[in-house]
Short mmCIF file of C-alpha atoms (C1' of nucleotides) in Angstrom, two decimals:
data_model
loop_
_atom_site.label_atom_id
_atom_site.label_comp_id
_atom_site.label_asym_id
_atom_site.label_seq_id
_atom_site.Cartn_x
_atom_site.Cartn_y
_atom_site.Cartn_z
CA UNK J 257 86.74 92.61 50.39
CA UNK J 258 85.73 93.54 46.60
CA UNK J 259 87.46 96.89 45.66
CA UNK J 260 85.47 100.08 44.51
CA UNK J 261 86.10 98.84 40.93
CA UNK J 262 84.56 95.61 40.98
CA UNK J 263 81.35 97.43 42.97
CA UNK J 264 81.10 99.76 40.35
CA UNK J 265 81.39 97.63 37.73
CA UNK J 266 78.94 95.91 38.76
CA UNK J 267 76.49 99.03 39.43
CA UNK J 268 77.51 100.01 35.80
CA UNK J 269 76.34 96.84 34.19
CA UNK J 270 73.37 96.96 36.11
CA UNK J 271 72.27 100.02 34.48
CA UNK J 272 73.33 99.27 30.68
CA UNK J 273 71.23 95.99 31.59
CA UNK J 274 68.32 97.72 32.87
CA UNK J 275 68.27 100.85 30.15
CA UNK J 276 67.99 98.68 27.03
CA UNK J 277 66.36 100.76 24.97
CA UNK J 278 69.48 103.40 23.51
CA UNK J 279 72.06 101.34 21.58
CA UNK J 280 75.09 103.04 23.81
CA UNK J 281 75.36 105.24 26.85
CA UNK J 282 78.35 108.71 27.55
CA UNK J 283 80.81 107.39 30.41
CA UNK J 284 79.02 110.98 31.62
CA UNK J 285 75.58 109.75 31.94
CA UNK J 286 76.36 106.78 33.05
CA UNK J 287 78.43 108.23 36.02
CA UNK J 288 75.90 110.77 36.76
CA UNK J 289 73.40 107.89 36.93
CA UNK J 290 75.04 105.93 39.37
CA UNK J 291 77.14 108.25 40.97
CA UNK J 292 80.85 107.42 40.03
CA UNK J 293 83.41 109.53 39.50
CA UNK J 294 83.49 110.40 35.80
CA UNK J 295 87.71 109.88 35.35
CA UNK J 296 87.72 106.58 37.69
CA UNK J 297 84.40 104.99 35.78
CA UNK J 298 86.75 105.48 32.92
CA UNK J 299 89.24 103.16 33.69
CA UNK J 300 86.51 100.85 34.76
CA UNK J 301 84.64 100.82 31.53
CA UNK J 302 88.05 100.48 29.21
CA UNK J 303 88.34 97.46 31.34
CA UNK J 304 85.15 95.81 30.87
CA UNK J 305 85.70 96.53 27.20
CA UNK J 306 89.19 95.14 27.42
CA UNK J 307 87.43 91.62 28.47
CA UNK J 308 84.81 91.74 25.79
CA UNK J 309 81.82 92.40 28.08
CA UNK J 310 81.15 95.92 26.65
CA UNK J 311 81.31 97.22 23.35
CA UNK J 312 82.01 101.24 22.66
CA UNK J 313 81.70 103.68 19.69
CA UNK J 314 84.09 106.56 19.51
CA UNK J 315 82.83 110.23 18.30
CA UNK J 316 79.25 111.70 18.11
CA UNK J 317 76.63 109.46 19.40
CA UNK J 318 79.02 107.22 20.37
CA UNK J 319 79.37 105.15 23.61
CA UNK J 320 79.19 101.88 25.69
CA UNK J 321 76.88 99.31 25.54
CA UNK J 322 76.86 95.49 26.57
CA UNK J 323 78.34 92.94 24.78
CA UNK J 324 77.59 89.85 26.52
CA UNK J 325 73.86 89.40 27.27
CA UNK J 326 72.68 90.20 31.04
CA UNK J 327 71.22 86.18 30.90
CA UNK J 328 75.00 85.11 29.46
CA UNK J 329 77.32 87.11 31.93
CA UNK J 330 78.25 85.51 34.88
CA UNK J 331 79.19 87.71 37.99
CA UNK J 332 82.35 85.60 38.51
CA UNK J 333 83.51 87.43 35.14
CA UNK J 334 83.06 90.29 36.40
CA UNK J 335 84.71 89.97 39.23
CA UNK J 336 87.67 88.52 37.75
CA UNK J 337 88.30 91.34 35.30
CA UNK J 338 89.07 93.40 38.77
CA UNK J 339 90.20 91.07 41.32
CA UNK J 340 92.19 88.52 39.14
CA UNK J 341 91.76 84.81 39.56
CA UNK J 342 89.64 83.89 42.72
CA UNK J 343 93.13 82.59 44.20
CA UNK J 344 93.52 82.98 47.90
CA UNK J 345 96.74 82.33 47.80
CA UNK J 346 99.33 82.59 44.65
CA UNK J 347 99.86 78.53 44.63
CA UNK J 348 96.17 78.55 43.49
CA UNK J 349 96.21 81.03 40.70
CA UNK J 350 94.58 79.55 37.00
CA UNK J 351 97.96 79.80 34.94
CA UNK J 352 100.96 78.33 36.26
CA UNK J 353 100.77 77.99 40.45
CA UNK J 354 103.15 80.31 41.55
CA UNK J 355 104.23 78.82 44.95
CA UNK J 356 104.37 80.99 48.23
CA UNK J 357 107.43 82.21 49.47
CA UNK J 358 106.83 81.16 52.82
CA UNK J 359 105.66 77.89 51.92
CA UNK J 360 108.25 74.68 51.59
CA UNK J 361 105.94 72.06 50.10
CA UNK J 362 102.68 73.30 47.82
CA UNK J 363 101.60 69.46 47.39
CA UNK J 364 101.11 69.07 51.06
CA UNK J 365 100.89 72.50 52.12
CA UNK J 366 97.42 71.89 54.54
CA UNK J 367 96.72 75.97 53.97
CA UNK J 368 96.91 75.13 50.18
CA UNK J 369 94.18 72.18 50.85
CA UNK J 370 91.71 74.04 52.83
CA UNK J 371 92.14 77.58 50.34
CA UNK J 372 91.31 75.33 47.20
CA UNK J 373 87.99 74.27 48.56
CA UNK J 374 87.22 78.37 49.93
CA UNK J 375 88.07 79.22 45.45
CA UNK J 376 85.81 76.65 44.48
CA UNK J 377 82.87 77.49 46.45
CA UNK J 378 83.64 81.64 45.66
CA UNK J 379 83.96 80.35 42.16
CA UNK J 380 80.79 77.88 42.17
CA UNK J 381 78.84 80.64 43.79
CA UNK J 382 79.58 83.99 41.53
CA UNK J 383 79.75 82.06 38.37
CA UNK J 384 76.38 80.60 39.00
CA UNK J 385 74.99 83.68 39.30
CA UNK J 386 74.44 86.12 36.10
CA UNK J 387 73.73 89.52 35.52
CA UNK J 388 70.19 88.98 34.96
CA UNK J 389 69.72 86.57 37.79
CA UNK J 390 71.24 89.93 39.86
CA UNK J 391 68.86 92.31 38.82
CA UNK J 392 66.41 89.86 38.99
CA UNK J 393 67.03 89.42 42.83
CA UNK J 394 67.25 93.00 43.48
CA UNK J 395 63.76 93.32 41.63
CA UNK J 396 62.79 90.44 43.80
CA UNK J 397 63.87 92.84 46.87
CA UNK J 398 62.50 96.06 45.78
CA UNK J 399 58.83 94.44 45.33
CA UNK J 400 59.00 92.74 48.89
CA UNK J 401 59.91 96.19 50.10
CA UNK J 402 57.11 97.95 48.06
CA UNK J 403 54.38 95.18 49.66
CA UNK J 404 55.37 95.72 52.94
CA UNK J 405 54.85 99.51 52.74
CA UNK J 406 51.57 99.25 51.17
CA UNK J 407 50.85 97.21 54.01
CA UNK J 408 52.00 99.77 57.09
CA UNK J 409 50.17 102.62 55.00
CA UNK P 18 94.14 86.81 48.84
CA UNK P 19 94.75 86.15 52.68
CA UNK P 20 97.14 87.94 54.44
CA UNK P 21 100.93 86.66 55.20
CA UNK P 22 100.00 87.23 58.95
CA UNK P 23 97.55 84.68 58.39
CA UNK P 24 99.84 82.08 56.42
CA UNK P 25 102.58 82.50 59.54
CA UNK P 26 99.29 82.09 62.04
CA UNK P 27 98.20 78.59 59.91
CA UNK P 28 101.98 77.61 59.99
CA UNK P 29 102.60 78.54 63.98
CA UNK P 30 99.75 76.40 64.90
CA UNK P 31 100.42 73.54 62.82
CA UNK P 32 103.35 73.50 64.55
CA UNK P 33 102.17 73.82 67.63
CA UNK P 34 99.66 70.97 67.05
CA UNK P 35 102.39 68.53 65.67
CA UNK P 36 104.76 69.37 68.52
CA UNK P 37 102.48 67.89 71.39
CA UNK P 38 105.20 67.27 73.60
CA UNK P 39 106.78 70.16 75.40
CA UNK P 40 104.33 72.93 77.23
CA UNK P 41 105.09 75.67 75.74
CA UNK P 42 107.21 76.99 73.21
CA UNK P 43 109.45 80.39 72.73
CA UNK P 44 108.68 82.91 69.87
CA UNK P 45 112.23 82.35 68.64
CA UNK P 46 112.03 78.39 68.04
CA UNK P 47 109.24 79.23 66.33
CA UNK P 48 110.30 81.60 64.02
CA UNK P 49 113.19 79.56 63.24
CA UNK P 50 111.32 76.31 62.81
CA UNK P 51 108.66 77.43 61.09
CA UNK P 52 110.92 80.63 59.13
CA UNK P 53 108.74 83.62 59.98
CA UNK P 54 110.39 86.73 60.79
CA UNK P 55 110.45 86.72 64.86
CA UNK P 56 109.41 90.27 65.38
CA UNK P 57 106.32 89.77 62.95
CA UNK P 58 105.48 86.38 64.74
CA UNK P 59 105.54 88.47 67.85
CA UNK P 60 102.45 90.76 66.67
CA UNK P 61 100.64 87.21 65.05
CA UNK P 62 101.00 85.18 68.30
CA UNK P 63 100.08 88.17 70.19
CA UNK P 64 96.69 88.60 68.43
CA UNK P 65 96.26 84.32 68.70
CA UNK P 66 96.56 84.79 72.33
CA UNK P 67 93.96 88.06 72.41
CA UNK P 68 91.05 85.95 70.58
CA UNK P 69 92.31 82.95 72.95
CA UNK P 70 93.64 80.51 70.58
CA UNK P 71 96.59 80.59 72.47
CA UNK P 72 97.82 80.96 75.98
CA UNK P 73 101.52 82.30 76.69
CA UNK P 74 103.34 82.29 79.93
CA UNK P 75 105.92 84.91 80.65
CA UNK P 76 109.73 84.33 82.10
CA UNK P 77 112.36 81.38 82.00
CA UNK P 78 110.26 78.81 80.89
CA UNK P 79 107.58 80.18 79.54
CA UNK P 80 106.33 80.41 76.17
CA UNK P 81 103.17 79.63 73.68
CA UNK P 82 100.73 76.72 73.79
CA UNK P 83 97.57 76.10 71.75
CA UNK P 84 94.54 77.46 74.17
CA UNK P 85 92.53 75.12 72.37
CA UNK P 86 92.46 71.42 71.52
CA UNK P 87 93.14 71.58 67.37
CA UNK P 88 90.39 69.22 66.44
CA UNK P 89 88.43 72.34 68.18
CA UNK P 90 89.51 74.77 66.14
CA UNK P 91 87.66 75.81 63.28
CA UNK P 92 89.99 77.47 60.69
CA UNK P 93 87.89 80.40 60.00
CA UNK P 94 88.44 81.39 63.76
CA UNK P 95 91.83 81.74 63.11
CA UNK P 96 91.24 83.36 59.46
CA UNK P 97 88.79 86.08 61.45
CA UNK P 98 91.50 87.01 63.71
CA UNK P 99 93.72 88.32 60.81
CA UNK P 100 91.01 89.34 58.04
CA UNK P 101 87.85 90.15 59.79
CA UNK P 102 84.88 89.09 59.51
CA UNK P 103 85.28 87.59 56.15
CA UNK P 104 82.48 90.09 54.84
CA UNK P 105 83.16 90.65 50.84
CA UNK P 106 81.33 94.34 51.05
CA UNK P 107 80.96 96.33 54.31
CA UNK P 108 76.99 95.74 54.48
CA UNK P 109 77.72 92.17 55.55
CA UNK P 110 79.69 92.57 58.54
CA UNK P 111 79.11 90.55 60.72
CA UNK P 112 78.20 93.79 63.61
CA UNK P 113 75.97 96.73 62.77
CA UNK P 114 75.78 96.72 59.17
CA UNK P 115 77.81 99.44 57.12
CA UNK P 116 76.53 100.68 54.52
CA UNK P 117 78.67 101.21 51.41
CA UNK P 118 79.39 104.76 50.19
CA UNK P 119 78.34 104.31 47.09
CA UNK P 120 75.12 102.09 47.95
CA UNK P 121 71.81 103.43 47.51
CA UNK P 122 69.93 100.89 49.28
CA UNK P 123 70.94 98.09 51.17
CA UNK P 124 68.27 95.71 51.09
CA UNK P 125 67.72 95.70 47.05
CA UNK P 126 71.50 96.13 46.44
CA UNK P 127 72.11 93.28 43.78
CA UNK P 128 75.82 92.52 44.75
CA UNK P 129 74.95 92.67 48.56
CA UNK P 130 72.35 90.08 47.20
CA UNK P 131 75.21 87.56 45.81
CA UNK P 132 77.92 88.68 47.95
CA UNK P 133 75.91 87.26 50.27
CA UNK P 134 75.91 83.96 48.80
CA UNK P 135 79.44 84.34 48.69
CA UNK P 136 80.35 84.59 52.39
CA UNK P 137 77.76 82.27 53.43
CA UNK P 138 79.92 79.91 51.23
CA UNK P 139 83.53 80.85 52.18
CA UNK P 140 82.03 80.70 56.12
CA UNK P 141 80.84 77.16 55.27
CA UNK P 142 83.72 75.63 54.54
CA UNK P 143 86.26 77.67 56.63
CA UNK P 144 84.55 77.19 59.99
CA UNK P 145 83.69 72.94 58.70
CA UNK P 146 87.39 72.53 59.09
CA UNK P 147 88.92 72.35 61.98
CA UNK P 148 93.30 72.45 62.59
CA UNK P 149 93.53 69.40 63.23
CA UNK P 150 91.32 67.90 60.02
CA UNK P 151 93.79 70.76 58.13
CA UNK P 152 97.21 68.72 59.82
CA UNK P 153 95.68 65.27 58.77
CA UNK P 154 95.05 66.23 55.31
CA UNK P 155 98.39 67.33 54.80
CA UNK P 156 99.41 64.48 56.48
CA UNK P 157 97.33 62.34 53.83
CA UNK P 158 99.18 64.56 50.77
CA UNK P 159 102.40 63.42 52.28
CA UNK P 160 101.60 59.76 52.71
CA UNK P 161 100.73 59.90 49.02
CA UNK P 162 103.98 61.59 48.20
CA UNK P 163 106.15 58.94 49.37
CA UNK P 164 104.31 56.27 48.14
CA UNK P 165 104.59 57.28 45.00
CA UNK P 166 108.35 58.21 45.81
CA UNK P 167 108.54 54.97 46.37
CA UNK P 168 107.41 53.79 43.08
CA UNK P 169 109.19 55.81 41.06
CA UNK P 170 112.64 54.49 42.54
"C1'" DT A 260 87.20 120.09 9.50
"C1'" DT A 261 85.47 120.48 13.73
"C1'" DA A 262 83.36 118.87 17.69
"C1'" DA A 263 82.18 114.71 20.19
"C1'" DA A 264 83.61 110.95 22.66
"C1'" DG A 265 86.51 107.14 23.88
"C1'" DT A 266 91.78 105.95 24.91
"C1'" DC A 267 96.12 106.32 27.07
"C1'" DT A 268 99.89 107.88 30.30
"C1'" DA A 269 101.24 109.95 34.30
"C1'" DT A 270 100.74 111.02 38.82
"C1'" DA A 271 98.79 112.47 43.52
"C1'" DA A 272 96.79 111.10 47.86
"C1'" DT A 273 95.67 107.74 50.85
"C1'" DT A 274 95.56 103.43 53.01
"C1'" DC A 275 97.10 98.81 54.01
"C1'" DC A 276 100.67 95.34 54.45
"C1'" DT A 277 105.02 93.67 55.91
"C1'" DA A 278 108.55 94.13 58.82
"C1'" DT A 279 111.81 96.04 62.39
"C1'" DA A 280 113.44 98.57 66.66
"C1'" DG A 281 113.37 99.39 71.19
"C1'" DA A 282 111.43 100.28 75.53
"C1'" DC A 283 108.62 97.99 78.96
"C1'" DC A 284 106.50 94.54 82.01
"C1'" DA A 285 105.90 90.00 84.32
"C1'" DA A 286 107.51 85.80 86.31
"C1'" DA A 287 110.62 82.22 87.72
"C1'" DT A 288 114.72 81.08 90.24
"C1'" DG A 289 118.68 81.32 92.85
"C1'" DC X 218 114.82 90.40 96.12
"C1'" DA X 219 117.64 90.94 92.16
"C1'" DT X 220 118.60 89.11 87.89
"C1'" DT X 221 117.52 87.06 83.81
"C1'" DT X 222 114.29 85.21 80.69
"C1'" DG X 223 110.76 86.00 77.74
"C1'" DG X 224 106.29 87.97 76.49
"C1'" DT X 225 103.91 92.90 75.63
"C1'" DC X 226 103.40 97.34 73.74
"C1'" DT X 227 104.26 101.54 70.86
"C1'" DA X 228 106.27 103.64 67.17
"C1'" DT X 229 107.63 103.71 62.77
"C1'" DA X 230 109.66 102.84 58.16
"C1'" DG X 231 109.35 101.13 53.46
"C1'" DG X 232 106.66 99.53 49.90
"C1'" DA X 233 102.69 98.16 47.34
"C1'" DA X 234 97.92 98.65 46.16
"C1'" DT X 235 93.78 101.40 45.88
"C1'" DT X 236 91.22 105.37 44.63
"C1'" DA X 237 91.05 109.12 42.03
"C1'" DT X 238 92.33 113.18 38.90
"C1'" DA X 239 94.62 115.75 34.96
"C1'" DG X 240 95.68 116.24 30.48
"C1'" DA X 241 97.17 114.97 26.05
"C1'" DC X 242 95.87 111.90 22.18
"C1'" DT X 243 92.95 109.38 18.76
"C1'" DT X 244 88.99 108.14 16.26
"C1'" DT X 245 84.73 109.19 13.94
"C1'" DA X 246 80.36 111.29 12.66
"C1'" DA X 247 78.19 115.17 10.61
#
DNA sequence: TTAAAGTCTATAATTCCTATAGACCAAATG
DNA sequence: CATTTGGTCTATAGGAATTATAGACTTTAA
């Protein structure tokens, strides 16, 4: 399960995407919009700056706003900046494998074999998939949905 | 991350698999073969026997057995047992859909959209494995090992 | 220089995970 | 049929992570 930070990360950049016409957006508006809590979107936002995907302005008429285009950010990015490497277990972490405490061999640990294939096709799927491509999906959605009401009208 | 009640449940049925032999075998030997904390290997072997991986019999001779043959054992069963449905947001369970709190709606929701994508993938390759293809590509990692022990001396 | 707006630290409340204790129940065997 | 072996169940404790809030601090534009 994602945590409440990655999901509203994700609704977050979904909205600077789709509003592209001010240069930078209050944490207030933007939490109003999408219906986060103001102190907890926060955190969230000083995050996403903290990894270079938004930019912000302090003072009057300051704000947040993108920093990676919604064609060049992958979801897997994202995602990372909450959850941490895709590792389902420690021995598969990016950096330095940290081995299992329960485990007495990672080279032939058969978990270990079976969880590397489960990160690479997480991995293969959410960085395949951008923040555009998202939106463009849900767009894809909402017009299906649209159709079919015109059509039970 | 999985769960350490998973990693004990992987390591109790390997061993269970390898050790073909005897009927059944006693929580304790277990735990000590395998070192997993016996009270905490009570609860995981309990919930194996409740989704019918395993079978147990009760008094002097009794014990645990596999319930299933392990090259009939899809790993993801035994993932489900500890994790869940291996749904990344609610709205994918594999029951009556939950909505998330904060969603507004389901069917255009851009991260139920690729979330999506990302269970269908984990489900792929979790349920394509089986135990026993698990055991036999450990086994594989160790053959390697020693061969190239072997060299090295 | 003052008000706007992001940044940082601390902390509360809740939930989940890991683990242990102990009472209880079932079955085999003499 | 009683005793002993061994699985079953309930409760709970400690700790870590998650979700969220409060408030002080810093930067900057006008």
């Amino acid at each position: 399960m994602i945590s409440m930070k990655t999901k509203y990360a994700l609704k977050a950049l979904g909205f600077l995407a789709r509003a592209q016409g001010k240069d930078a957006f209050l944490i207030a508006e933007m939490a109003a919009a999408e219906n986060i809590p103001k102190k907890f979107l926060e955190a969230i936002l000083l995050t996403l700056k903290n990894q270079g995907i938004l930019a912000s302005k302090k003072g009057p008429g300051g704000g947040y706003s993108l920093a990676v285009a919604p064609e060049a950010l992958p979801i897997g990015r994202v995602v990372r900046a909450f959850e941490g490497d895709l590792a389902p277990v420690p021995c598969l972490g990016d950096g330095a494998p940290v081995k299992c405490t329960e485990c007495e061999d990672m080279a032939t640990c058969g978990t270990r074999l079976v969880m590397a294939d489960v990160k690479t096709a997480v991995t293969t799927v959410l960085d395949g998939v951008t923040l555009k491509d998202m939106l463009d999906r849900s767009e894809v959605e909402r017009q299906k949905q649209s159709k079919t009401i015109d059509y039970t009208i």
